[in-house]
Amino acid sequence: MLVRSRRAWELPESEVTPEGVYLRRRELLAGLAAGPALLAAACGPASAVEEEPIAPELYPAPRNDTYQVDRPPTAEKDATTYNNFYEFGSHKQIWKDAQALRLRPWAVTIDGLVEQPMTLDAEELIRKMPIEERVYRLRCVEAWSMTVPWSGFPLRALIDLARPLGDAKYLKMTTFMAPDVAFGQKQPWYPWPYVEGLTLAEARHDLAFIATGIYGKPLPRQNGAPLRLAVPWKYGFKSIKSIVRFELAVERPKSFWEIIQGGEYGFWANVNPEVPHPRWSQATEKVLGSGDVVPTLLYNGYAAEVASLYEGLDGESLFM
Ligand SMILES: Nc1nc2c(c(=O)[nH]1)N[C@H]1C(S)=C(S)[C@@H](COP(=O)(O)O)O[C@H]1N2
Ligand SMILES: [Mo]
């Protein structure tokens, strides 16, 4: 058990036999043995695919040319079929399993230290927001990267709806909990639900974006529908998917990966090629969909925009 749970923590999963694959294969075999009834049940969630997409009339959204990347965009197929989304398993091929996620109804709560706590329907919220397209880099802590055209809106616009109180210092974000369809959430050695956090200054930064679409279309489930964070100067695990709650707080939240393995995945997690992960170098990255290995950039190429957020924080582990 101990060995197994230690393996489940380890990134990159490519270094070990992905436990998720093993477990699902066993479930599948059990299902086949049990006959048609179970197979029918296993096919049940596929009906979720027939749900209307969320606010499809908003896409493609107008491009904001302030946010461009000097690399070609990753092929849509690669970005939508090679994913990290542990709620659906710890391997990269979760995109099919993720289709079981139901997007309606989807309540989003903004609460904690705010003047006006609120719960809104995701589609209603998204339709209130100024949707635009931005091309961002995404750098996974496992040393691979993508370039993605997201559609969405500044995180600041969402926070401002609820009007944070003066003593709020952090934003805590939480992913859905639905172990009936997200089988990864049945693995009790993970601290579900997935949680991430930012300082309020980070959350209000121009680059902090809530993505609701990708490649000029509504966001697919495997990429974190109906809404997920995109903070491109940080390692990918900070960009939490399928968010249900935004909570303003005085205390720094403990994030999912920090609880699992705080010595390897910290709160700040800013990209820095000179600070290795304890088990591998961060100096270079594999460009997803190409054979290229390229140098990693400080703050993933966004140093000019974000470095000032970290002035006076020298005592903190900013790059882990
Ligand atoms: N809820 C949730 N959010 C998550 C993850 C996850 O497992 N669960 N994985 C993270 C990691 S490690 C990465 S690299 C990105 C991947 O986003 P993508 O699949 O859209 O490329 O999502 C992040 N957000
Ligand atoms: Mo990642």
Short mmCIF file of C-alpha atoms and ligand atoms in Angstrom, two decimals:
data_model
loop_
_atom_site.label_atom_id
_atom_site.label_comp_id
_atom_site.label_asym_id
_atom_site.label_seq_id
_atom_site.Cartn_x
_atom_site.Cartn_y
_atom_site.Cartn_z
CA MET A 1 0.00 0.00 0.00
CA LEU A 2 2.75 2.39 0.96
CA VAL A 3 4.75 1.65 -2.15
CA ARG A 4 1.66 1.98 -4.26
CA SER A 5 0.62 5.35 -2.85
CA ARG A 6 4.16 6.69 -3.17
CA ARG A 7 4.10 5.74 -6.81
CA ALA A 8 0.78 7.45 -7.29
CA TRP A 9 2.34 10.72 -6.07
CA GLU A 10 5.22 10.60 -8.43
CA LEU A 11 5.42 12.86 -11.43
CA PRO A 12 6.16 12.25 -14.21
CA GLU A 13 3.87 9.26 -14.37
CA SER A 14 5.71 8.19 -17.51
CA GLU A 15 8.50 6.92 -15.27
CA VAL A 16 6.30 4.29 -13.65
CA THR A 17 3.52 1.97 -14.76
CA PRO A 18 0.56 4.31 -14.56
CA GLU A 19 -1.53 2.97 -11.75
CA GLY A 20 -4.70 4.48 -13.18
CA VAL A 21 -4.39 2.43 -16.34
CA TYR A 22 -3.90 -0.71 -14.32
CA LEU A 23 -6.94 -0.09 -12.15
CA ARG A 24 -9.20 0.84 -15.06
CA ARG A 25 -8.13 -2.25 -16.99
CA ARG A 26 -9.16 -4.37 -14.04
CA GLU A 27 -12.52 -2.60 -13.80
CA LEU A 28 -13.06 -3.07 -17.51
CA LEU A 29 -12.27 -6.78 -17.33
CA ALA A 30 -14.60 -7.16 -14.36
CA GLY A 31 -17.28 -5.36 -16.36
CA LEU A 32 -16.85 -7.64 -19.35
CA ALA A 33 -17.05 -10.71 -17.15
CA ALA A 34 -20.25 -9.46 -15.51
CA GLY A 35 -21.98 -9.17 -18.86
CA PRO A 36 -24.27 -6.72 -20.64
CA ALA A 37 -25.88 -5.10 -17.59
CA LEU A 38 -22.59 -3.73 -16.32
CA LEU A 39 -21.48 -2.78 -19.80
CA ALA A 40 -24.65 -0.76 -20.26
CA ALA A 41 -23.99 0.97 -16.94
CA ALA A 42 -20.45 1.73 -18.03
CA CYS A 43 -21.80 3.35 -21.19
CA GLY A 44 -24.35 5.42 -19.27
CA PRO A 45 -22.35 8.60 -18.72
CA ALA A 46 -21.72 8.87 -22.47
CA SER A 47 -25.11 10.58 -22.68
CA ALA A 48 -23.43 13.58 -21.04
CA VAL A 49 -21.79 14.19 -24.41
CA GLU A 50 -25.22 15.16 -25.72
CA GLU A 51 -25.46 18.06 -23.29
CA GLU A 52 -25.60 21.45 -24.96
CA PRO A 53 -22.19 23.12 -24.82
CA ILE A 54 -21.89 26.09 -22.45
CA ALA A 55 -22.53 29.45 -24.16
CA PRO A 56 -21.44 28.29 -27.65
CA GLU A 57 -22.45 31.62 -29.23
CA LEU A 58 -19.41 33.28 -27.59
CA TYR A 59 -16.88 31.46 -29.79
CA PRO A 60 -14.69 32.18 -31.60
CA ALA A 61 -14.06 35.22 -29.40
CA PRO A 62 -12.17 38.32 -30.55
CA ARG A 63 -8.39 37.88 -30.30
CA ASN A 64 -6.51 40.11 -27.86
CA ASP A 65 -3.17 40.57 -29.64
CA THR A 66 -1.42 41.74 -26.47
CA TYR A 67 -1.05 38.06 -25.60
CA GLN A 68 0.93 36.25 -28.27
CA VAL A 69 3.63 33.59 -28.22
CA ASP A 70 6.62 33.31 -30.55
CA ARG A 71 5.96 29.59 -31.09
CA PRO A 72 3.35 27.96 -33.30
CA PRO A 73 0.22 26.84 -31.46
CA THR A 74 0.11 23.20 -30.39
CA ALA A 75 -2.15 21.10 -32.62
CA GLU A 76 -5.68 21.06 -31.22
CA LYS A 77 -5.66 17.28 -31.25
CA ASP A 78 -2.55 17.13 -29.05
CA ALA A 79 -3.82 19.71 -26.55
CA THR A 80 -7.16 17.93 -26.23
CA THR A 81 -5.96 14.31 -26.07
CA TYR A 82 -2.84 14.59 -23.87
CA ASN A 83 -4.00 15.86 -20.50
CA ASN A 84 -3.36 15.90 -16.80
CA PHE A 85 -6.66 15.60 -14.94
CA TYR A 86 -6.21 13.25 -11.98
CA GLU A 87 -9.93 13.23 -11.24
CA PHE A 88 -10.18 10.93 -14.27
CA GLY A 89 -6.96 8.97 -13.73
CA SER A 90 -3.24 9.53 -13.43
CA HIS A 91 -2.37 8.82 -17.06
CA LYS A 92 -2.48 11.24 -20.01
CA GLN A 93 -5.27 9.59 -22.00
CA ILE A 94 -8.15 10.66 -19.77
CA TRP A 95 -9.98 12.61 -22.47
CA LYS A 96 -12.53 9.88 -23.19
CA ASP A 97 -13.25 9.22 -19.53
CA ALA A 98 -13.69 12.94 -18.93
CA GLN A 99 -16.71 12.99 -21.28
CA ALA A 100 -18.71 11.54 -18.38
CA LEU A 101 -18.56 14.88 -16.55
CA ARG A 102 -21.96 16.63 -16.44
CA LEU A 103 -21.72 20.38 -17.03
CA ARG A 104 -25.35 21.21 -16.24
CA PRO A 105 -26.18 22.35 -13.69
CA TRP A 106 -22.82 23.88 -12.67
CA ALA A 107 -22.90 26.25 -9.73
CA VAL A 108 -19.96 28.58 -9.13
CA THR A 109 -19.63 30.13 -5.69
CA ILE A 110 -17.60 33.23 -4.86
CA ASP A 111 -17.40 33.68 -1.11
CA GLY A 112 -15.20 34.09 1.95
CA LEU A 113 -13.94 37.60 2.64
CA VAL A 114 -16.15 39.45 0.17
CA GLU A 115 -18.83 42.10 0.49
CA GLN A 116 -21.22 40.20 -1.75
CA PRO A 117 -20.96 36.40 -1.58
CA MET A 118 -22.74 34.76 -4.51
CA THR A 119 -23.51 31.53 -6.30
CA LEU A 120 -24.15 31.68 -10.03
CA ASP A 121 -24.80 29.24 -12.81
CA ALA A 122 -21.59 28.83 -14.85
CA GLU A 123 -23.25 29.71 -18.15
CA GLU A 124 -24.87 32.81 -16.66
CA LEU A 125 -21.51 33.87 -15.19
CA ILE A 126 -19.61 33.29 -18.45
CA ARG A 127 -22.20 35.30 -20.41
CA LYS A 128 -21.64 38.28 -18.08
CA MET A 129 -17.92 38.32 -18.74
CA PRO A 130 -15.84 40.06 -21.45
CA ILE A 131 -14.75 36.97 -23.45
CA GLU A 132 -11.61 37.28 -25.57
CA GLU A 133 -8.94 35.00 -27.02
CA ARG A 134 -5.34 34.97 -25.78
CA VAL A 135 -2.46 32.75 -26.82
CA TYR A 136 -0.48 31.55 -23.79
CA ARG A 137 2.31 29.12 -23.09
CA LEU A 138 1.65 26.26 -20.67
CA ARG A 139 4.65 24.64 -18.98
CA CYS A 140 3.97 21.43 -17.04
CA VAL A 141 6.25 20.69 -14.09
CA GLU A 142 6.96 17.37 -15.86
CA ALA A 143 9.04 19.34 -18.43
CA TRP A 144 6.71 19.38 -21.44
CA SER A 145 4.99 22.44 -22.84
CA MET A 146 2.21 23.64 -25.13
CA THR A 147 1.08 26.87 -26.77
CA VAL A 148 -2.67 27.28 -26.53
CA PRO A 149 -5.27 29.76 -27.78
CA TRP A 150 -7.58 30.09 -24.77
CA SER A 151 -10.83 32.01 -24.74
CA GLY A 152 -12.03 33.46 -21.48
CA PHE A 153 -11.85 36.49 -19.23
CA PRO A 154 -9.51 38.02 -16.62
CA LEU A 155 -9.80 36.33 -13.22
CA ARG A 156 -9.95 39.84 -11.75
CA ALA A 157 -13.33 40.43 -13.38
CA LEU A 158 -14.79 37.46 -11.50
CA ILE A 159 -13.26 38.44 -8.15
CA ASP A 160 -14.52 41.99 -8.52
CA LEU A 161 -18.11 40.80 -8.89
CA ALA A 162 -18.06 39.85 -5.21
CA ARG A 163 -15.92 42.82 -4.02
CA PRO A 164 -13.13 41.40 -1.81
CA LEU A 165 -12.82 42.89 1.68
CA GLY A 166 -9.66 44.75 2.67
CA ASP A 167 -8.17 41.92 4.74
CA ALA A 168 -8.43 39.27 1.98
CA LYS A 169 -4.92 38.14 1.00
CA TYR A 170 -5.40 34.88 -0.89
CA LEU A 171 -7.75 33.28 -3.37
CA LYS A 172 -8.52 29.59 -2.88
CA MET A 173 -10.04 27.70 -5.84
CA THR A 174 -11.68 24.27 -5.67
CA THR A 175 -12.55 21.68 -8.35
CA PHE A 176 -15.83 19.71 -8.42
CA MET A 177 -16.30 16.52 -6.43
CA ALA A 178 -18.11 13.76 -8.40
CA PRO A 179 -16.58 10.33 -7.76
CA ASP A 180 -19.57 8.68 -9.49
CA VAL A 181 -18.19 9.87 -12.85
CA ALA A 182 -14.64 10.96 -11.99
CA PHE A 183 -13.23 7.60 -10.94
CA GLY A 184 -9.87 9.03 -9.91
CA GLN A 185 -11.73 10.57 -6.97
CA LYS A 186 -12.35 7.07 -5.65
CA GLN A 187 -8.62 6.78 -4.98
CA PRO A 188 -8.56 7.67 -1.27
CA TRP A 189 -4.83 8.36 -1.08
CA TYR A 190 -5.36 11.67 -2.91
CA PRO A 191 -6.63 14.66 -0.88
CA TRP A 192 -9.76 15.40 -2.98
CA PRO A 193 -11.08 17.80 -4.02
CA TYR A 194 -8.28 19.44 -6.04
CA VAL A 195 -7.48 22.85 -4.55
CA GLU A 196 -5.20 25.62 -5.75
CA GLY A 197 -4.40 29.10 -4.53
CA LEU A 198 -2.92 32.43 -5.52
CA THR A 199 -2.14 35.62 -3.63
CA LEU A 200 -4.76 38.24 -4.32
CA ALA A 201 -2.07 40.29 -6.11
CA GLU A 202 -1.38 37.33 -8.45
CA ALA A 203 -5.09 36.72 -8.96
CA ARG A 204 -5.63 40.37 -9.95
CA HIS A 205 -2.70 40.37 -12.39
CA ASP A 206 -3.57 41.01 -16.06
CA LEU A 207 -2.22 37.59 -17.08
CA ALA A 208 -4.35 35.57 -14.62
CA PHE A 209 -7.11 34.27 -16.87
CA ILE A 210 -10.18 32.09 -16.55
CA ALA A 211 -10.42 29.95 -19.66
CA THR A 212 -13.88 28.95 -20.87
CA GLY A 213 -12.82 28.00 -24.40
CA ILE A 214 -9.91 26.69 -26.44
CA TYR A 215 -9.19 26.81 -30.22
CA GLY A 216 -12.18 29.08 -30.76
CA LYS A 217 -14.67 26.63 -29.21
CA PRO A 218 -16.19 25.99 -25.79
CA LEU A 219 -13.72 24.29 -23.46
CA PRO A 220 -13.77 20.47 -23.69
CA ARG A 221 -14.27 18.58 -20.45
CA GLN A 222 -10.74 17.15 -20.48
CA ASN A 223 -9.30 20.67 -20.51
CA GLY A 224 -11.36 21.72 -17.49
CA ALA A 225 -14.86 22.73 -18.61
CA PRO A 226 -16.80 24.78 -17.89
CA LEU A 227 -14.12 27.06 -16.46
CA ARG A 228 -10.47 26.64 -15.45
CA LEU A 229 -7.56 28.84 -14.49
CA ALA A 230 -4.67 29.74 -16.83
CA VAL A 231 -1.66 31.28 -15.02
CA PRO A 232 1.02 30.85 -17.70
CA TRP A 233 4.06 31.95 -15.65
CA LYS A 234 3.52 29.07 -13.19
CA TYR A 235 3.85 25.31 -13.56
CA GLY A 236 0.73 23.77 -15.07
CA PHE A 237 -0.57 22.20 -11.87
CA LYS A 238 -1.48 25.70 -10.61
CA SER A 239 -3.95 26.06 -13.51
CA ILE A 240 -6.81 24.30 -11.74
CA LYS A 241 -9.61 22.82 -13.87
CA SER A 242 -13.40 22.67 -13.60
CA ILE A 243 -13.68 25.12 -10.72
CA VAL A 244 -16.78 25.29 -8.50
CA ARG A 245 -15.64 27.68 -5.80
CA PHE A 246 -13.55 30.84 -5.44
CA GLU A 247 -12.94 31.79 -1.82
CA LEU A 248 -11.17 34.91 -0.56
CA ALA A 249 -9.18 34.29 2.63
CA VAL A 250 -6.60 35.65 5.06
CA GLU A 251 -4.76 32.31 5.27
CA ARG A 252 -2.67 30.83 2.47
CA PRO A 253 -4.55 27.77 1.17
CA LYS A 254 -2.79 24.40 0.93
CA SER A 255 -2.96 23.09 -2.59
CA PHE A 256 -3.62 19.52 -3.72
CA TRP A 257 -0.04 18.76 -4.78
CA GLU A 258 1.41 20.61 -1.81
CA ILE A 259 -0.51 18.32 0.55
CA ILE A 260 0.66 15.24 -1.36
CA GLN A 261 4.32 16.16 -1.75
CA GLY A 262 5.11 19.64 -0.41
CA GLY A 263 8.85 19.16 -0.89
CA GLU A 264 8.34 18.91 -4.65
CA TYR A 265 5.25 20.98 -5.44
CA GLY A 266 4.98 24.23 -3.52
CA PHE A 267 2.53 27.10 -3.28
CA TRP A 268 4.39 29.50 -5.61
CA ALA A 269 5.51 27.14 -8.40
CA ASN A 270 6.84 29.88 -10.68
CA VAL A 271 8.71 28.50 -13.69
CA ASN A 272 12.51 28.82 -13.44
CA PRO A 273 14.97 26.85 -15.59
CA GLU A 274 17.68 27.24 -12.95
CA VAL A 275 15.77 25.66 -10.10
CA PRO A 276 15.54 21.91 -10.71
CA HIS A 277 12.72 19.74 -9.47
CA PRO A 278 14.22 17.48 -6.76
CA ARG A 279 14.09 14.57 -9.24
CA TRP A 280 14.76 16.19 -12.64
CA SER A 281 16.11 19.31 -14.35
CA GLN A 282 13.79 22.14 -15.38
CA ALA A 283 16.38 23.65 -17.78
CA THR A 284 14.61 22.46 -20.94
CA GLU A 285 11.19 21.26 -22.04
CA LYS A 286 9.73 18.98 -24.69
CA VAL A 287 7.40 20.83 -27.02
CA LEU A 288 4.25 18.72 -27.20
CA GLY A 289 3.53 17.41 -30.69
CA SER A 290 7.03 18.05 -32.04
CA GLY A 291 10.36 16.38 -31.38
CA ASP A 292 11.80 19.68 -30.16
CA VAL A 293 13.49 20.20 -26.82
CA VAL A 294 13.88 23.92 -26.09
CA PRO A 295 15.29 25.99 -23.22
CA THR A 296 12.79 26.82 -20.47
CA LEU A 297 12.39 30.54 -19.77
CA LEU A 298 12.27 32.35 -16.42
CA TYR A 299 8.60 32.78 -15.44
CA ASN A 300 7.93 30.78 -18.60
CA GLY A 301 8.66 33.85 -20.74
CA TYR A 302 6.51 36.26 -18.69
CA ALA A 303 9.24 37.75 -16.43
CA ALA A 304 8.74 41.30 -17.69
CA GLU A 305 5.07 41.12 -16.72
CA VAL A 306 5.18 39.25 -13.41
CA ALA A 307 8.61 39.56 -11.74
CA SER A 308 7.50 42.63 -9.77
CA LEU A 309 4.84 40.53 -8.00
CA TYR A 310 7.66 38.80 -6.12
CA GLU A 311 9.74 41.76 -4.93
CA GLY A 312 10.55 41.46 -1.25
CA LEU A 313 9.64 37.77 -1.10
CA ASP A 314 13.21 36.45 -1.25
CA GLY A 315 12.71 34.17 1.74
CA GLU A 316 9.99 32.19 -0.07
CA SER A 317 10.49 29.12 -2.32
CA LEU A 318 9.22 31.04 -5.32
CA PHE A 319 10.27 28.47 -7.92
CA MET A 320 8.98 25.20 -6.54
N1 LIG B 1 -8.62 19.75 -11.16
C1 LIG B 1 -7.46 19.54 -11.76
N2 LIG B 1 -6.82 20.56 -12.37
C2 LIG B 1 -5.64 20.36 -13.00
C3 LIG B 1 -5.01 19.09 -12.97
C4 LIG B 1 -5.69 18.02 -12.32
O1 LIG B 1 -5.22 16.86 -12.26
N3 LIG B 1 -6.91 18.28 -11.74
N4 LIG B 1 -3.78 18.92 -13.57
C5 LIG B 1 -2.95 20.13 -13.73
C6 LIG B 1 -1.75 19.91 -14.52
S1 LIG B 1 -0.50 19.03 -13.79
C7 LIG B 1 -1.58 20.46 -15.77
S2 LIG B 1 -0.11 20.35 -16.61
C8 LIG B 1 -2.71 21.15 -16.45
C9 LIG B 1 -2.96 20.48 -17.79
O2 LIG B 1 -3.96 21.18 -18.50
P1 LIG B 1 -4.43 20.62 -19.93
O3 LIG B 1 -4.78 19.17 -19.76
O4 LIG B 1 -5.56 21.48 -20.35
O5 LIG B 1 -3.22 20.77 -20.81
O6 LIG B 1 -3.92 21.11 -15.70
C10 LIG B 1 -3.76 21.29 -14.30
N5 LIG B 1 -5.05 21.40 -13.65
MO MO B 2 1.38 19.45 -14.99
#
